[in-house]
Amino acid sequence: ETGVTQTPRHLVMGMTNKKSLKCEQHLGHNAMYWYKQSAKKPLELMFVYNFKEQTENNSVPSRFSPECPNSSHLFLHLHTLQPEDSALYLCASSGGRGKETQYFGPGTRLLVL
Amino acid sequence: GQQVMQIPQYQHVQEGEDFTTYCNSSTTLSNIQWYKQRPGGHPVFLIQLVKSGEVKKQKRLTFQFGEAKKNSSLHITATQTTDVGTYFCAEIQGAQKLVFGQGTRLTINP
């Protein structure tokens, strides 16, 4: 499945580093999402973008900064993260008209030291 | 938003046995989606249920939505090793906010 791609697949960073996660969808969708999946919590929605506009910020700390330059690309900029931010970060996309199937990318496994 | 509670958290079965996972909510659910995540993989959409009492089947998988739309279940008949993974239920709240249950991790003894 290559409809939604994410890079890098694995990332190790220190607490003072700045890094970015990239997501690209090839499905012609208009909505894109960032999710966090950690070991002891359910999948948590972080951000939603619909037609490039942010429509949902699920009380995410400001050390996570999303960017959606167009409907096909989504970034998550990371700075001064904490060890508890270590998790699998999943990107997803959907058509954008509401209540649709979401298609997930393979995720970026992030470790913050 | 309301929480979606999913049980059990873990289930281990012998190959060929049946498996069921349940989702419950204290309030009415507008819809339920089910996803499967293989070990080391990402969630993959299985099905969406919208109507009260709805039952849908996909080969050995049977999905049900309760009459009161407060619970849903996924039942797998005669499990196979390819069924291993974590099964999540989720509700779309509003237009696009997907709220997931905690997931049920299924392991199978061949």
CSV table of C-alpha atoms in Angstrom, one decimal:
chain,number,residue,atom,x,y,z
A,1,GLU,CA,0.0,0.0,0.0
A,2,THR,CA,1.6,3.3,-1.1
A,3,GLY,CA,-1.3,5.7,-1.0
A,4,VAL,CA,0.0,7.5,2.1
A,5,THR,CA,3.8,7.7,2.6
A,6,GLN,CA,5.7,9.0,5.6
A,7,THR,CA,9.3,9.9,6.1
A,8,PRO,CA,11.4,9.2,7.9
A,9,ARG,CA,10.2,5.8,9.2
A,10,HIS,CA,12.4,6.0,12.2
A,11,LEU,CA,13.8,9.0,14.0
A,12,VAL,CA,16.0,9.4,17.1
A,13,MET,CA,16.4,13.0,18.4
A,14,GLY,CA,17.6,14.8,21.5
A,15,MET,CA,15.5,17.1,23.5
A,16,THR,CA,17.2,20.2,22.0
A,17,ASN,CA,16.9,19.1,18.4
A,18,LYS,CA,14.6,20.4,15.7
A,19,LYS,CA,13.2,17.9,13.2
A,20,SER,CA,10.3,17.5,10.8
A,21,LEU,CA,8.1,14.6,9.9
A,22,LYS,CA,6.7,14.4,6.3
A,23,CYS,CA,3.6,12.9,5.0
A,24,GLU,CA,2.4,12.7,1.4
A,25,GLN,CA,-0.8,11.2,0.0
A,26,HIS,CA,-1.3,10.1,-3.5
A,27,LEU,CA,-5.1,9.5,-3.2
A,28,GLY,CA,-6.4,12.8,-4.3
A,29,HIS,CA,-7.8,13.5,-0.8
A,30,ASN,CA,-8.5,16.8,0.7
A,31,ALA,CA,-8.2,16.1,4.4
A,32,MET,CA,-5.1,15.0,6.3
A,33,TYR,CA,-4.5,14.1,9.9
A,34,TRP,CA,-1.7,13.6,12.4
A,35,TYR,CA,-2.2,10.9,15.1
A,36,LYS,CA,0.0,9.8,18.0
A,37,GLN,CA,0.2,6.2,19.1
A,38,SER,CA,2.0,5.4,22.3
A,39,ALA,CA,2.3,2.2,24.1
A,40,LYS,CA,-0.2,2.8,26.9
A,41,LYS,CA,-2.8,5.0,25.3
A,42,PRO,CA,-5.3,4.7,22.5
A,43,LEU,CA,-4.6,6.3,19.1
A,44,GLU,CA,-4.9,10.1,19.7
A,45,LEU,CA,-5.9,12.6,17.1
A,46,MET,CA,-3.5,15.6,17.1
A,47,PHE,CA,-4.4,17.8,14.1
A,48,VAL,CA,-6.8,17.8,11.2
A,49,TYR,CA,-6.4,19.8,8.0
A,50,ASN,CA,-9.2,20.1,5.5
A,51,PHE,CA,-8.5,21.8,2.1
A,52,LYS,CA,-5.2,23.1,3.7
A,53,GLU,CA,-7.0,24.7,6.6
A,54,GLN,CA,-6.5,23.5,10.1
A,55,THR,CA,-9.8,22.4,11.5
A,56,GLU,CA,-8.8,20.6,14.6
A,57,ASN,CA,-6.1,21.0,17.2
A,58,ASN,CA,-6.6,18.4,19.9
A,59,SER,CA,-4.9,20.4,22.7
A,60,VAL,CA,-1.5,19.6,21.3
A,61,PRO,CA,1.5,21.2,23.0
A,62,SER,CA,3.2,24.0,21.0
A,63,ARG,CA,6.4,22.0,20.6
A,64,PHE,CA,4.5,20.2,17.8
A,65,SER,CA,3.8,22.5,14.9
A,66,PRO,CA,1.9,21.2,11.8
A,67,GLU,CA,2.2,22.6,8.3
A,68,CYS,CA,0.0,21.8,5.3
A,69,PRO,CA,1.3,23.6,2.2
A,70,ASN,CA,-1.2,21.8,-0.1
A,71,SER,CA,-3.7,19.0,0.1
A,72,SER,CA,-1.1,16.3,-0.7
A,73,HIS,CA,1.5,17.2,1.9
A,74,LEU,CA,1.5,17.5,5.6
A,75,PHE,CA,4.4,18.2,7.9
A,76,LEU,CA,4.9,18.0,11.7
A,77,HIS,CA,7.7,20.2,12.9
A,78,LEU,CA,9.2,19.1,16.2
A,79,HIS,CA,11.3,21.1,18.6
A,80,THR,CA,12.4,20.8,22.3
A,81,LEU,CA,10.5,17.5,22.7
A,82,GLN,CA,10.3,15.5,25.8
A,83,PRO,CA,11.1,11.8,26.3
A,84,GLU,CA,7.3,11.1,26.8
A,85,ASP,CA,6.8,12.3,23.3
A,86,SER,CA,8.4,9.1,22.0
A,87,ALA,CA,5.7,7.3,20.1
A,88,LEU,CA,4.6,6.2,16.6
A,89,TYR,CA,3.3,9.2,14.7
A,90,LEU,CA,0.8,8.3,12.1
A,91,CYS,CA,-0.5,10.4,9.2
A,92,ALA,CA,-3.8,9.7,7.5
A,93,SER,CA,-5.9,11.1,4.8
A,94,SER,CA,-9.6,11.1,3.7
A,95,GLY,CA,-11.7,12.6,1.0
A,96,GLY,CA,-12.6,15.7,3.0
A,97,ARG,CA,-16.4,15.6,2.9
A,98,GLY,CA,-16.8,14.1,6.4
A,99,LYS,CA,-17.5,10.8,8.0
A,100,GLU,CA,-15.3,8.9,5.6
A,101,THR,CA,-12.7,6.1,5.7
A,102,GLN,CA,-9.3,7.3,6.7
A,103,TYR,CA,-6.2,5.8,5.1
A,104,PHE,CA,-3.1,5.6,7.3
A,105,GLY,CA,0.5,5.9,6.4
A,106,PRO,CA,3.1,3.5,7.8
A,107,GLY,CA,4.1,5.9,10.6
A,108,THR,CA,7.3,7.4,11.9
A,109,ARG,CA,8.7,5.7,15.0
A,110,LEU,CA,10.1,8.6,17.1
A,111,LEU,CA,12.5,8.2,20.1
A,112,VAL,CA,13.3,11.3,22.1
A,113,LEU,CA,16.4,10.9,24.3
B,1,GLY,CA,-15.9,14.2,23.4
B,2,GLN,CA,-17.3,10.9,24.6
B,3,GLN,CA,-15.0,8.0,25.1
B,4,VAL,CA,-15.3,4.7,23.3
B,5,MET,CA,-14.5,1.8,25.7
B,6,GLN,CA,-13.1,-1.4,24.2
B,7,ILE,CA,-12.7,-4.8,25.8
B,8,PRO,CA,-10.8,-7.0,26.3
B,9,GLN,CA,-7.5,-5.4,26.1
B,10,TYR,CA,-5.8,-8.7,25.2
B,11,GLN,CA,-7.0,-12.0,23.9
B,12,HIS,CA,-5.0,-15.1,23.2
B,13,VAL,CA,-6.7,-18.0,21.4
B,14,GLN,CA,-5.8,-21.3,19.8
B,15,GLU,CA,-5.9,-21.3,16.1
B,16,GLY,CA,-9.4,-22.3,15.0
B,17,GLU,CA,-11.1,-20.8,18.1
B,18,ASP,CA,-13.5,-17.9,17.8
B,19,PHE,CA,-12.7,-14.3,18.9
B,20,THR,CA,-14.9,-11.4,19.9
B,21,THR,CA,-14.0,-7.8,20.8
B,22,TYR,CA,-16.6,-5.3,22.1
B,23,CYS,CA,-16.9,-1.5,22.0
B,24,ASN,CA,-19.2,0.3,24.4
B,25,SER,CA,-20.3,3.9,24.9
B,26,SER,CA,-22.4,5.5,27.6
B,27,THR,CA,-24.0,7.7,24.9
B,28,THR,CA,-25.4,7.0,21.5
B,29,LEU,CA,-22.8,6.5,18.8
B,30,SER,CA,-23.4,8.2,15.4
B,31,ASN,CA,-21.3,5.5,13.7
B,32,ILE,CA,-18.7,2.9,14.3
B,33,GLN,CA,-15.6,2.1,12.2
B,34,TRP,CA,-13.4,-0.9,12.7
B,35,TYR,CA,-9.7,-1.0,12.0
B,36,LYS,CA,-7.0,-3.7,12.1
B,37,GLN,CA,-3.4,-3.0,12.8
B,38,ARG,CA,-0.9,-5.8,12.2
B,39,PRO,CA,2.2,-6.0,14.5
B,40,GLY,CA,4.6,-3.3,13.3
B,41,GLY,CA,2.0,-2.0,10.8
B,42,HIS,CA,-0.5,0.8,10.6
B,43,PRO,CA,-4.3,0.8,11.1
B,44,VAL,CA,-6.2,-0.4,8.1
B,45,PHE,CA,-10.0,0.3,7.7
B,46,LEU,CA,-12.2,-2.8,7.8
B,47,ILE,CA,-15.8,-1.5,7.9
B,48,GLN,CA,-18.2,1.2,8.9
B,49,LEU,CA,-21.6,0.7,10.6
B,50,VAL,CA,-24.2,3.4,10.8
B,51,LYS,CA,-27.6,1.9,11.3
B,52,SER,CA,-29.2,0.6,14.5
B,53,GLY,CA,-28.9,-3.2,14.6
B,54,GLU,CA,-26.8,-3.3,11.5
B,55,VAL,CA,-24.9,-6.6,10.9
B,56,LYS,CA,-22.2,-6.9,8.2
B,57,LYS,CA,-20.0,-9.8,7.3
B,58,GLN,CA,-16.6,-10.1,5.6
B,59,LYS,CA,-15.8,-13.8,5.2
B,60,ARG,CA,-15.1,-15.0,8.8
B,61,LEU,CA,-15.6,-11.5,10.3
B,62,THR,CA,-19.0,-10.4,11.6
B,63,PHE,CA,-19.6,-6.8,12.7
B,64,GLN,CA,-22.6,-5.7,14.7
B,65,PHE,CA,-24.0,-2.4,15.8
B,66,GLY,CA,-26.3,-2.5,18.8
B,67,GLU,CA,-30.0,-1.6,18.6
B,68,ALA,CA,-29.4,1.3,20.9
B,69,LYS,CA,-26.3,2.3,19.0
B,70,LYS,CA,-24.3,2.3,22.2
B,71,ASN,CA,-22.2,-0.8,21.5
B,72,SER,CA,-20.6,-2.7,18.7
B,73,SER,CA,-18.8,-6.0,18.3
B,74,LEU,CA,-16.4,-7.7,15.9
B,75,HIS,CA,-16.5,-11.5,15.9
B,76,ILE,CA,-14.0,-13.7,14.1
B,77,THR,CA,-15.0,-17.3,13.4
B,78,ALA,CA,-12.3,-20.0,13.4
B,79,THR,CA,-9.3,-17.7,13.7
B,80,GLN,CA,-6.2,-18.1,11.5
B,81,THR,CA,-2.7,-16.9,12.2
B,82,THR,CA,-3.3,-14.1,9.7
B,83,ASP,CA,-5.8,-12.6,12.0
B,84,VAL,CA,-3.1,-11.7,14.5
B,85,GLY,CA,-3.1,-8.0,15.3
B,86,THR,CA,-4.8,-5.2,17.2
B,87,TYR,CA,-8.4,-4.5,16.4
B,88,PHE,CA,-9.7,-1.0,17.0
B,89,CYS,CA,-13.2,0.5,17.0
B,90,ALA,CA,-13.6,4.2,16.4
B,91,GLU,CA,-16.3,6.8,16.1
B,92,ILE,CA,-16.2,9.8,13.9
B,93,GLN,CA,-17.3,12.7,16.1
B,94,GLY,CA,-18.3,15.7,14.1
B,95,ALA,CA,-17.2,15.7,10.5
B,96,GLN,CA,-13.7,14.2,10.8
B,97,LYS,CA,-12.6,13.7,14.4
B,98,LEU,CA,-11.9,9.9,14.7
B,99,VAL,CA,-12.0,8.8,18.4
B,100,PHE,CA,-10.5,5.3,18.9
B,101,GLY,CA,-11.1,2.7,21.5
B,102,GLN,CA,-8.1,1.3,23.3
B,103,GLY,CA,-7.9,-1.7,21.0
B,104,THR,CA,-7.9,-5.5,21.5
B,105,ARG,CA,-4.7,-7.2,20.8
B,106,LEU,CA,-5.2,-10.7,19.4
B,107,THR,CA,-2.5,-13.3,19.6
B,108,ILE,CA,-3.0,-16.8,18.2
B,109,ASN,CA,-1.3,-20.1,19.1
B,110,PRO,CA,-0.9,-22.1,15.9
